[in-house]
XYZ file of C-alpha atoms in Angstrom:
720
model
C 0.000 0.000 0.000
C 1.311 3.447 -0.862
C 1.763 6.074 1.765
C 0.723 9.684 1.443
C 1.586 12.829 3.310
C -1.012 15.532 3.732
C -0.353 19.080 4.809
C -3.953 20.005 5.547
C -6.947 18.231 6.967
C -8.795 18.752 3.701
C -6.442 16.320 1.971
C -7.173 13.425 4.330
C -10.387 12.124 2.696
C -8.772 12.082 -0.737
C -5.838 10.024 0.447
C -8.011 7.623 2.412
C -10.341 7.074 -0.525
C -7.305 5.997 -2.515
C -6.470 3.377 0.099
C -3.444 5.300 1.295
C -2.055 5.305 4.817
C -1.519 8.840 6.034
C 1.052 10.779 7.976
C -0.949 13.823 9.005
C 0.833 17.161 8.987
C -0.938 19.821 11.044
C 0.182 23.266 12.128
C 1.810 23.067 15.537
C -1.082 24.838 17.226
C -3.533 22.091 16.277
C -4.037 18.643 17.681
C -6.776 16.044 17.400
C -8.153 13.482 19.777
C -10.450 10.965 18.092
C -12.661 8.408 19.733
C -14.519 5.751 17.780
C -17.757 4.294 18.990
C -18.935 1.036 17.463
C -22.712 0.948 17.205
C -23.943 -2.267 15.676
C -25.830 -5.348 16.658
C -22.984 -7.567 15.517
C -21.164 -9.493 18.228
C -17.942 -8.635 16.439
C -18.108 -5.048 17.632
C -20.249 -5.492 20.727
C -20.471 -1.730 21.309
C -16.831 -1.522 22.277
C -14.894 1.692 22.274
C -11.599 1.905 20.476
C -9.338 4.878 20.862
C -8.460 6.060 17.374
C -6.163 8.804 18.560
C -3.062 7.060 17.203
C -3.997 7.164 13.533
C -4.002 10.924 13.114
C -2.956 12.530 16.383
C -0.371 15.240 15.838
C 1.452 14.775 19.093
C 4.650 16.506 18.010
C 3.584 19.923 19.250
C 5.847 21.578 21.732
C 3.952 21.818 24.980
C 3.966 25.606 24.982
C 2.076 25.661 21.697
C -0.689 23.266 22.664
C -4.167 24.786 22.930
C -5.781 24.975 26.328
C -7.867 21.954 25.459
C -8.215 19.500 22.651
C -10.758 19.023 19.916
C -12.382 15.629 19.841
C -14.280 13.635 17.249
C -17.088 11.211 17.764
C -17.192 8.809 14.853
C -20.177 6.519 14.452
C -19.447 3.367 12.516
C -21.942 1.389 10.493
C -20.996 -1.648 8.443
C -22.849 -0.417 5.395
C -21.771 3.191 5.328
C -18.696 5.328 5.298
C -17.558 6.943 8.480
C -18.485 10.561 9.052
C -16.772 12.565 11.759
C -18.255 15.615 13.347
C -16.874 17.984 15.919
C -17.856 17.330 19.517
C -16.664 19.594 22.293
C -15.047 17.723 25.134
C -15.595 19.296 28.541
C -13.326 22.321 28.270
C -14.471 25.680 26.850
C -11.450 26.729 24.779
C -11.624 23.928 22.260
C -9.763 24.067 18.982
C -12.326 23.017 16.396
C -11.192 20.960 13.438
C -13.705 19.755 10.864
C -12.923 16.627 8.890
C -14.687 13.807 7.111
C -13.043 10.404 7.118
C -13.996 7.474 4.940
C -12.751 4.346 6.658
C -14.074 0.837 6.888
C -14.265 -1.121 10.152
C -11.608 -3.439 8.738
C -9.109 -0.620 8.526
C -9.987 0.894 11.866
C -9.684 -2.376 13.744
C -5.903 -2.176 13.438
C -5.687 0.924 15.578
C -5.381 -1.019 18.825
C -3.917 -4.252 20.153
C -6.374 -4.982 22.944
C -7.327 -8.223 21.116
C -7.949 -11.512 22.922
C -6.135 -10.848 26.173
C -8.491 -8.088 27.237
C -11.726 -9.986 26.681
C -11.239 -11.222 30.242
C -9.991 -7.873 31.462
C -10.295 -7.622 35.222
C -12.234 -4.823 36.837
C -10.088 -2.050 38.262
C -9.811 -1.769 42.035
C -10.588 1.887 42.550
C -9.366 2.064 46.135
C -6.324 -0.177 45.775
C -3.292 1.974 46.671
C -0.672 0.136 44.619
C 0.249 -0.161 40.956
C -0.756 -3.256 39.027
C 2.103 -5.364 37.704
C 1.119 -5.095 34.039
C 0.407 -1.359 34.139
C -3.361 -1.733 33.755
C -5.835 0.477 35.630
C -3.400 3.338 36.062
C -5.995 5.393 34.191
C -9.548 4.493 35.232
C -11.077 5.992 32.083
C -8.617 4.180 29.804
C -7.390 1.211 31.875
C -5.195 -0.264 29.133
C -3.144 2.869 28.479
C 0.517 2.139 29.144
C 0.061 -1.518 30.048
C 2.258 -4.348 28.863
C 1.457 -6.204 25.636
C -0.207 -3.244 24.003
C 0.950 -1.591 20.852
C 3.343 1.290 20.411
C 2.118 4.248 18.382
C 3.036 4.131 14.727
C 2.553 6.903 12.149
C 2.616 6.055 8.473
C 5.874 6.321 6.602
C 6.245 9.226 4.163
C 8.150 7.652 1.292
C 9.099 8.694 -2.216
C 8.515 5.153 -3.403
C 12.184 4.593 -4.206
C 14.289 1.969 -2.469
C 16.139 3.397 0.513
C 19.894 2.937 0.898
C 20.886 -0.161 2.916
C 21.090 0.408 6.660
C 24.614 -0.988 6.875
C 25.814 1.362 4.121
C 24.461 4.320 6.077
C 25.970 3.059 9.307
C 29.451 2.706 7.879
C 29.591 5.991 5.962
C 27.723 8.266 8.363
C 28.565 6.884 11.811
C 32.266 5.961 11.968
C 34.297 5.454 15.127
C 36.030 8.383 16.773
C 36.421 8.125 20.528
C 35.904 11.561 22.062
C 35.412 11.663 25.821
C 32.668 13.798 27.283
C 34.247 16.537 29.415
C 31.560 16.434 32.125
C 29.341 13.363 32.231
C 30.284 9.865 33.350
C 29.516 6.534 31.766
C 26.879 6.089 34.462
C 24.766 8.656 32.585
C 24.714 6.424 29.521
C 24.058 3.276 31.537
C 21.188 4.757 33.530
C 19.631 5.607 30.181
C 19.513 1.898 29.381
C 17.794 1.223 32.707
C 15.184 3.844 31.800
C 14.573 2.640 28.248
C 14.309 -1.007 29.330
C 11.817 0.050 31.994
C 9.578 1.767 29.438
C 9.695 -0.398 26.312
C 10.632 -3.815 24.987
C 9.960 -4.949 21.470
C 7.934 -8.151 21.316
C 9.582 -11.068 19.554
C 8.161 -14.326 18.285
C 9.175 -16.392 21.370
C 7.149 -14.052 23.604
C 3.992 -15.475 22.009
C 5.264 -18.995 21.312
C 5.430 -18.170 17.620
C 8.108 -19.721 15.398
C 11.159 -17.490 15.090
C 12.694 -16.861 11.695
C 16.394 -16.674 10.888
C 16.969 -14.553 7.805
C 20.664 -15.431 7.583
C 22.322 -18.779 8.203
C 25.093 -19.357 10.745
C 27.706 -18.432 8.127
C 26.160 -15.031 7.444
C 24.676 -16.049 4.111
C 21.138 -15.194 3.046
C 18.897 -18.073 4.048
C 17.410 -19.529 0.882
C 14.718 -21.222 2.935
C 13.497 -17.942 4.441
C 14.438 -15.566 1.640
C 10.807 -14.872 0.754
C 9.487 -15.019 4.315
C 7.623 -11.745 4.980
C 8.962 -11.741 8.545
C 12.539 -11.483 7.254
C 14.033 -8.056 6.824
C 17.779 -8.806 6.776
C 20.465 -6.161 6.937
C 22.145 -6.725 3.589
C 25.916 -6.312 3.334
C 27.219 -4.504 0.247
C 29.960 -5.802 -2.042
C 32.456 -3.190 -0.906
C 31.803 -3.270 2.823
C 35.285 -2.949 4.354
C 34.381 -4.910 7.489
C 31.855 -7.544 6.465
C 33.391 -8.780 3.223
C 30.523 -9.996 1.029
C 32.239 -13.309 0.355
C 32.229 -13.975 4.087
C 29.069 -12.220 5.259
C 26.105 -11.405 3.030
C 23.695 -10.283 5.708
C 23.053 -9.685 9.378
C 19.919 -11.337 10.723
C 17.035 -8.996 11.379
C 13.510 -10.275 11.904
C 10.539 -7.973 11.815
C 8.852 -7.070 15.075
C 5.977 -9.249 16.244
C 2.704 -7.430 15.655
C -0.889 -7.565 16.784
C -1.799 -9.037 13.404
C 0.351 -12.113 14.089
C -1.032 -12.814 17.546
C -4.669 -12.000 16.729
C -5.967 -15.539 16.769
C -9.307 -14.609 18.267
C -12.487 -12.993 17.056
C -10.938 -9.757 15.810
C -8.824 -11.652 13.321
C -12.004 -12.507 11.447
C -12.429 -8.937 10.256
C -8.820 -8.323 9.269
C -7.689 -8.249 5.675
C -4.540 -7.798 3.666
C -4.791 -4.022 3.928
C -4.718 -4.021 7.709
C -1.960 -1.968 9.300
C -0.071 -4.124 11.785
C 1.013 -2.521 15.057
C 4.132 -3.425 17.059
C 3.753 -4.636 20.628
C 5.735 -3.794 23.750
C 6.210 -6.506 26.362
C 6.748 -4.298 29.415
C 4.696 -1.674 31.191
C 5.176 1.738 29.660
C 5.338 3.606 32.941
C 8.501 4.407 34.848
C 7.773 1.695 37.404
C 10.879 -0.522 37.604
C 9.371 -3.360 35.611
C 13.048 -4.321 35.100
C 13.101 -5.866 38.565
C 9.415 -6.431 39.368
C 8.252 -7.854 36.045
C 5.301 -6.851 33.889
C 2.840 -9.533 34.939
C 1.577 -10.945 38.203
C 3.112 -14.294 37.314
C 6.585 -12.817 36.847
C 6.249 -10.711 39.996
C 5.348 -13.752 42.086
C 8.266 -15.754 40.710
C 10.686 -12.961 41.621
C 9.452 -12.681 45.229
C 10.534 -14.742 48.227
C 6.978 -14.441 49.623
C 8.607 -13.685 52.965
C 9.470 -10.352 54.526
C 8.574 -8.479 51.352
C 11.900 -9.352 49.756
C 12.926 -10.203 46.197
C 14.664 -13.460 45.346
C 18.434 -13.487 45.119
C 21.270 -15.995 45.230
C 24.424 -15.881 47.325
C 27.684 -16.027 45.380
C 30.972 -15.630 47.265
C 29.024 -14.457 50.318
C 27.345 -11.663 48.357
C 23.808 -11.105 47.105
C 23.208 -11.340 43.358
C 20.226 -11.763 41.061
C 18.550 -15.187 41.080
C 19.479 -17.836 38.505
C 17.720 -17.594 35.173
C 16.032 -21.003 35.397
C 13.495 -19.712 37.932
C 11.895 -17.640 35.174
C 11.067 -20.720 33.070
C 11.347 -18.613 29.933
C 13.139 -19.140 26.639
C 13.586 -15.408 26.049
C 16.507 -15.006 28.480
C 19.896 -15.475 26.849
C 23.476 -15.908 28.009
C 26.664 -16.838 26.220
C 28.424 -18.599 29.070
C 30.376 -21.634 27.926
C 30.566 -23.531 31.215
C 27.645 -24.735 33.332
C 29.089 -23.260 36.523
C 28.977 -19.766 35.030
C 25.858 -17.863 35.997
C 23.015 -16.453 33.945
C 20.642 -14.201 35.840
C 16.871 -13.920 35.993
C 15.020 -10.641 36.489
C 11.864 -8.760 35.585
C 13.400 -7.999 32.178
C 14.906 -10.693 29.968
C 17.605 -8.311 28.659
C 19.280 -8.194 32.070
C 22.364 -10.120 30.907
C 23.150 -7.980 27.857
C 26.210 -6.240 29.293
C 28.024 -6.186 32.661
C 27.065 -2.633 33.598
C 23.368 -3.249 32.980
C 23.487 -6.432 35.071
C 25.340 -4.549 37.783
C 22.733 -1.789 38.100
C 19.826 -4.236 38.099
C 21.603 -6.203 40.830
C 21.878 -3.018 42.859
C 18.193 -2.223 42.348
C 17.237 -5.610 43.786
C 19.652 -5.128 46.678
C 18.094 -1.722 47.352
C 14.621 -3.255 47.433
C 15.713 -5.855 49.959
C 17.588 -3.276 52.049
C 14.456 -1.143 52.344
C 12.204 -4.169 52.944
C 14.343 -5.301 55.874
C 14.174 -1.837 57.459
C 10.402 -1.522 56.967
C 9.886 -4.990 58.427
C 11.978 -4.049 61.438
C 10.118 -0.807 62.215
C 6.723 -2.398 61.431
C 6.917 -5.938 62.833
C 3.141 -6.343 62.520
C 3.231 -5.945 58.726
C 2.793 -9.027 56.608
C 4.857 -9.894 53.544
C 2.437 -8.265 51.104
C 2.415 -4.908 52.876
C 6.198 -4.803 53.217
C 6.641 -5.750 49.570
C 4.145 -3.227 48.204
C 5.374 -0.384 50.408
C 8.967 -1.109 49.455
C 7.984 -1.213 45.791
C 6.301 2.195 46.118
C 9.385 3.733 47.706
C 11.656 2.139 45.112
C 9.612 3.457 42.188
C 9.439 6.912 43.791
C 13.229 7.033 44.192
C 13.645 5.821 40.623
C 11.318 8.504 39.271
C 12.986 11.244 41.299
C 16.554 10.292 40.313
C 15.557 9.860 36.678
C 13.651 13.132 36.328
C 15.539 15.455 38.657
C 19.107 14.158 38.383
C 19.433 12.330 35.058
C 16.888 13.801 32.603
C 18.137 17.426 32.846
C 21.507 16.170 31.598
C 19.874 14.672 28.504
C 17.422 17.426 27.565
C 18.943 20.417 29.350
C 18.065 21.847 32.750
C 16.147 24.832 31.409
C 14.101 22.677 29.031
C 13.177 20.372 31.904
C 11.711 23.323 33.804
C 10.250 25.196 30.833
C 8.256 22.208 29.599
C 7.114 21.299 33.114
C 8.878 17.977 33.342
C 10.254 19.009 36.725
C 9.577 21.812 39.193
C 11.548 23.807 41.736
C 10.648 21.871 44.873
C 12.021 24.246 47.508
C 8.669 25.996 47.755
C 6.349 23.234 46.562
C 5.238 19.938 48.050
C 2.966 18.123 45.629
C 2.610 18.514 41.882
C -1.075 18.276 41.106
C -1.273 18.020 37.313
C -2.204 14.399 36.618
C -4.342 14.365 33.479
C -6.402 11.295 32.591
C -6.627 12.566 29.002
C -2.860 12.265 28.546
C -1.888 8.882 27.147
C 1.450 7.760 28.659
C 1.922 5.057 26.028
C 5.481 5.086 24.718
C 5.800 6.764 21.345
C 7.354 4.655 18.613
C 9.444 7.662 17.608
C 10.809 7.769 21.147
C 11.808 4.159 21.722
C 12.849 3.449 18.133
C 14.151 6.864 17.184
C 15.005 9.634 19.603
C 16.049 7.555 22.613
C 18.428 5.438 20.536
C 20.586 8.504 19.990
C 22.153 7.680 23.366
C 23.919 4.711 21.757
C 26.613 7.177 20.703
C 27.497 7.579 24.402
C 28.579 3.926 24.715
C 32.253 3.302 25.495
C 33.859 0.182 24.049
C 36.121 -0.448 27.032
C 34.969 -0.459 30.652
C 37.235 0.904 33.354
C 37.720 -0.954 36.639
C 38.678 1.447 39.433
C 39.849 0.370 42.887
C 39.133 2.117 46.181
C 42.318 4.201 45.977
C 41.289 5.418 42.505
C 44.895 5.345 41.417
C 45.191 5.793 37.608
C 48.126 3.375 37.495
C 45.951 0.573 38.831
C 43.098 1.010 36.353
C 42.168 -2.015 34.283
C 39.734 -2.313 31.389
C 37.265 -4.879 30.070
C 36.543 -5.064 26.375
C 32.782 -4.686 26.058
C 32.271 -7.271 23.295
C 34.090 -9.907 25.362
C 31.299 -9.727 27.927
C 28.052 -9.336 26.001
C 25.623 -11.898 27.460
C 28.314 -13.096 29.885
C 27.232 -11.590 33.217
C 29.301 -13.823 35.498
C 32.117 -11.270 35.359
C 30.426 -8.998 37.911
C 30.531 -11.688 40.630
C 34.262 -12.323 40.278
C 36.754 -10.833 42.756
C 35.993 -7.144 43.381
C 34.580 -6.517 39.921
C 31.187 -5.295 41.091
C 32.713 -2.460 43.110
C 35.473 -1.749 40.596
C 32.998 -1.546 37.708
C 30.715 0.657 39.811
C 33.504 3.105 40.556
C 34.411 2.909 36.877
C 30.889 3.920 35.894
C 31.158 6.966 38.156
C 34.695 7.846 37.048
C 35.041 7.000 33.348
C 33.638 9.644 30.986
C 30.977 8.607 28.533
C 31.569 9.252 24.847
C 30.370 12.574 23.465
C 26.917 12.695 21.887
C 27.752 13.020 18.219
C 27.699 10.997 15.000
C 30.560 8.758 16.130
C 29.838 5.253 17.406
C 32.247 2.815 19.010
C 33.172 -0.204 16.890
C 32.359 -2.464 19.817
C 28.684 -1.866 19.013
C 28.904 -1.289 15.238
C 31.091 -4.289 14.366
C 31.243 -6.609 17.377
C 27.755 -6.512 18.940
C 26.943 -9.888 20.570
C 29.817 -11.512 18.681
C 30.231 -14.354 21.166
C 33.236 -16.409 20.099
C 33.159 -15.051 16.535
C 35.551 -12.567 14.991
C 32.753 -10.142 14.127
C 29.316 -9.459 15.532
C 26.345 -7.267 14.705
C 25.953 -3.565 14.026
C 23.711 -1.698 16.452
C 23.570 1.421 14.272
C 22.269 -0.634 11.335
C 19.723 -2.234 13.647
C 18.528 1.200 14.803
C 17.957 2.312 11.212
C 16.379 -0.961 10.122
C 14.066 -1.048 13.137
C 12.735 2.412 12.337
C 11.840 1.241 8.839
C 10.311 -1.955 10.191
C 8.061 0.074 12.483
C 6.883 2.401 9.744
C 8.329 5.540 11.286
C 8.063 8.633 9.094
C 11.106 10.449 7.752
C 13.438 12.901 9.422
C 12.070 15.736 7.293
C 8.541 15.035 8.525
C 9.602 15.209 12.152
C 11.665 18.343 11.573
C 8.494 20.035 10.429
C 6.400 18.558 13.221
C 8.857 19.927 15.743
C 8.921 23.453 14.383
C 11.961 23.408 12.128
C 11.805 24.406 8.481
C 10.933 21.537 6.156
C 13.905 20.911 3.883
C 13.119 21.398 0.183
C 16.738 20.879 -0.805
C 19.844 19.530 0.877
C 21.080 22.965 1.930
C 17.977 23.394 4.093
C 19.429 20.845 6.533
C 22.319 23.188 7.286
C 20.688 24.720 10.359
C 21.573 21.676 12.487
C 23.591 19.286 10.269
C 27.191 19.952 9.260
C 28.096 20.588 5.588
C 30.222 17.440 5.555
C 27.322 15.265 6.686
C 24.881 16.981 4.317
C 27.220 16.134 1.452
C 27.276 12.483 2.569
C 23.485 12.403 2.834
C 23.116 13.777 -0.687
C 25.300 10.960 -2.040
C 23.507 8.211 -0.124
C 19.864 9.331 -0.433
C 18.010 10.522 -3.513
C 16.204 13.418 -1.844
C 15.787 15.069 1.574
C 12.373 13.455 2.078
C 14.038 10.013 2.083
C 16.305 10.525 5.100
C 15.427 8.179 7.976
C 14.493 9.740 11.312
C 17.184 7.720 13.081
C 19.799 8.999 10.633
C 18.905 12.678 10.389
C 18.181 13.110 14.082
C 21.494 11.509 15.037
C 23.426 13.853 12.736
C 21.984 17.016 14.274
C 24.322 19.043 16.446
C 23.226 19.330 20.052
C 20.675 21.974 20.925
C 21.663 24.369 23.693
C 22.132 22.565 26.997
C 20.986 19.170 25.699
C 22.724 15.992 24.567
C 20.631 15.825 21.409
C 19.561 17.978 18.498
C 16.212 19.817 18.338
C 14.199 17.120 16.543
C 14.975 14.344 18.998
C 14.723 16.850 21.838
C 11.160 17.621 20.771
C 10.212 13.939 20.861
C 11.970 13.281 24.180
C 10.227 16.228 25.828
C 6.854 15.044 24.561
C 7.431 11.501 25.807
C 8.700 12.386 29.263
C 5.876 14.882 29.715
C 3.372 12.147 28.920
C 5.150 9.641 31.141
C 4.842 11.923 34.154
C 1.502 13.692 33.659
C -0.249 10.523 32.471
C 0.790 8.461 35.512
C -1.857 8.427 38.252
C 0.683 6.976 40.687
C 3.438 9.520 39.995
C 5.366 9.972 43.239
C 4.619 13.711 43.550
C 0.843 13.494 43.108
C -1.417 14.388 46.046
C -4.441 12.603 44.635
C -3.530 8.932 44.552
C -5.228 6.681 47.082
C -1.801 6.172 48.561
C -0.066 9.513 48.031
C 2.991 10.041 50.182
C 2.713 12.377 53.136
C 4.529 15.682 52.750
C 7.197 14.457 55.154
C 7.665 11.221 53.222
C 7.846 13.104 49.921
C 10.559 15.345 51.335
C 12.565 12.241 52.200
C 12.102 10.750 48.731
C 13.594 13.943 47.321
C 16.818 13.244 49.219
C 17.542 10.242 46.992
C 20.647 10.463 44.811
C 22.326 8.090 42.409
C 25.523 8.459 44.462
C 23.924 7.211 47.683
C 22.208 4.427 45.737
C 25.606 3.169 44.521
C 27.105 3.412 48.001
C 24.279 1.591 49.763
C 24.187 -1.323 47.356
C 27.830 -1.953 46.536
C 29.917 -4.583 48.280
C 32.371 -2.252 49.972
C 32.426 1.200 48.366
C 33.208 3.836 50.987
C 33.534 7.033 48.935
C 31.728 8.635 46.003
C 31.335 12.102 44.486
C 28.023 13.757 45.354
C 26.821 13.924 41.748
C 27.781 10.543 40.332
C 26.471 11.296 36.833
C 29.155 14.007 36.772
C 32.910 13.414 36.824
C 34.753 14.086 40.100
C 36.194 17.590 40.230
C 36.944 20.447 42.577
C 33.259 21.383 42.399
C 32.160 17.753 42.713
C 34.590 16.232 45.202
C 34.690 12.643 46.350
C 33.276 12.363 49.872
C 32.537 9.613 52.349
C 29.361 7.687 51.578
C 28.187 8.368 55.121
C 28.182 12.095 54.330
C 25.739 11.713 51.448
C 22.038 12.379 52.206
C 19.851 9.344 52.824
C 16.137 8.675 53.182
C 14.813 8.467 56.728
C 12.584 5.405 56.531
C 11.304 5.872 60.085
C 8.646 8.125 58.541
C 7.030 4.923 57.264
C 6.457 3.745 60.819
C 2.851 2.520 61.038
C 1.224 3.072 64.408
C -1.851 1.003 63.615
C -2.037 -2.686 64.405
C -2.751 -4.984 61.492
C -4.827 -7.931 62.643
C -3.638 -11.439 61.725
C -4.936 -12.626 58.373
C -6.321 -9.319 57.117
C -5.123 -6.234 55.290
C -6.376 -3.388 57.440
C -8.154 -0.582 55.603
C -7.425 1.543 58.645
C -3.747 0.864 58.023
C -3.928 2.483 54.594
C -5.952 5.494 55.730
C -3.636 6.340 58.611
C -0.336 5.607 56.910
C -1.150 7.940 54.027
C -3.045 10.610 55.897
C -1.995 14.023 54.620
């Protein structure tokens, strides 16, 4: 099916009548919220509501340019007629009115959501339950599936010229070479915390997640698989004849399978109305809130497996008299992977099956579990009448609150710029404010495809190919290094000798790479290489994944985000260097062809941020949604279980530095701002001198009766 781009609403009906998917371009002051109501006697529709916002919502507006309220459409669907939309005001007086007529069939509209079979037995929300669900459901009472696991990620149509795009590997090699430039300020911990955040918010579904057969597009020798050459699920990264690294006679392709979609797993009643023109939507396997699904899991089953069911603690194993993540076999899942070559070497289990990808990721997830158990032990001690469930849930709440505070107030301003974080109301000055009361049930916190498969991947340029091990004396002469590709999927390294502490100090001492167009060869030539000479190319994967997901072009998003739409190559010169523009003109046929992942990554950084303006626009939009659309956000006063003002003040004492100190094996010193390199203005101090949370404020003075969860307990503990 061809794809069309429309600059005005008037063009939409024409494109849709031609059977064309649309990427809707609206002025930045306009936005649309559409809701579809099925009214038919057929059991297929059963008067369900489907949120159609994703098909044409122009969410790329900067927050300052949004109208005071949104226009909404009520679309009545009848099997025998076209769809007619009419304007319907939605609650607020200052509504931006947009008139439009759409001609869609139920078959086309059915693809706008993944709710499918799994939600036919959707459980009723517990309106007075003070804790988050494990799968993210019921965060929003009006839209209980928003942000939950196993729902789709938003996908706009691709604006394409119709010509074949240049191979992803060709773009990777020519546009993103290796040049190791150290960041003058920020440590490698900044990069690594970014992976914790992105794994918490999104995970692409793969065939094994749904017990579907997986497809290998290339054989073990790197040759195109003749058996699967015509398989529609194959989308291999083809290697060119003159590739200087992957010689074509040795490697023809790098395996890349298309993302699992709702169309593939729709084996229930909705599949009956699908057809070949249906637009498939990608699925995320984790909750889309910032809720530490990495360690707690995204389902009740996973959460129960990861718990000891005693004292509110999470399961661990003891290795060399120290606490580490539990062994992978407890998860009983085929999606976890390790590359250990001896049975005595460990492979870890966690709430996220990517936990073993690299040593630093495994290290931080180990520390998160240790922090949970540290807090649980303290809460159990000061509240001996609490049962396992109460200790666990209260600890989980505190953990998520710390995570949200560190991420938004300490880490995010580094990525998007301090002033942007305040200007776009992602964070607030908290010296003169207690709660932040701006939760909005109309804001969908679902992760944007352009965020997880575009803007957020720009942080891959921060990755360092060699990991520094730093001892307690921090003597430069004693520093050792690990080669990153030697330890992909081999997590046992962190449990050996003093590696956990030495790698932790290394994270807080070693500078990350600068955010630019240069990528370390460890991730562009040796990714997950195992025992092989070469591995994969993460930059090629980033580009290929954007195409797989149907993400529109860089030029489209430039315009969405307020930049001038490029009509010729020179128009890119506002944020892309002349050298890179010249390369783009040789690799692509026209400016409208440039992939979002490519163009956004080539932009020079906007003032104060570690990204250019296009990706900055998308990141701001996503992190605004993530906060304002979360009913359980730690600063809200309105949740059933909002923190008291005193408790909230303690949460705001959390720092990444104290987190590292408390959960290491034997680290005694750390700089106060661990995302920032040690310096005269950021000296290394004793861990004991760093601020810590006073958990005595969670002392419960009620008495919980044996065998019951006291409602009085909740009302008194959270009394404001």
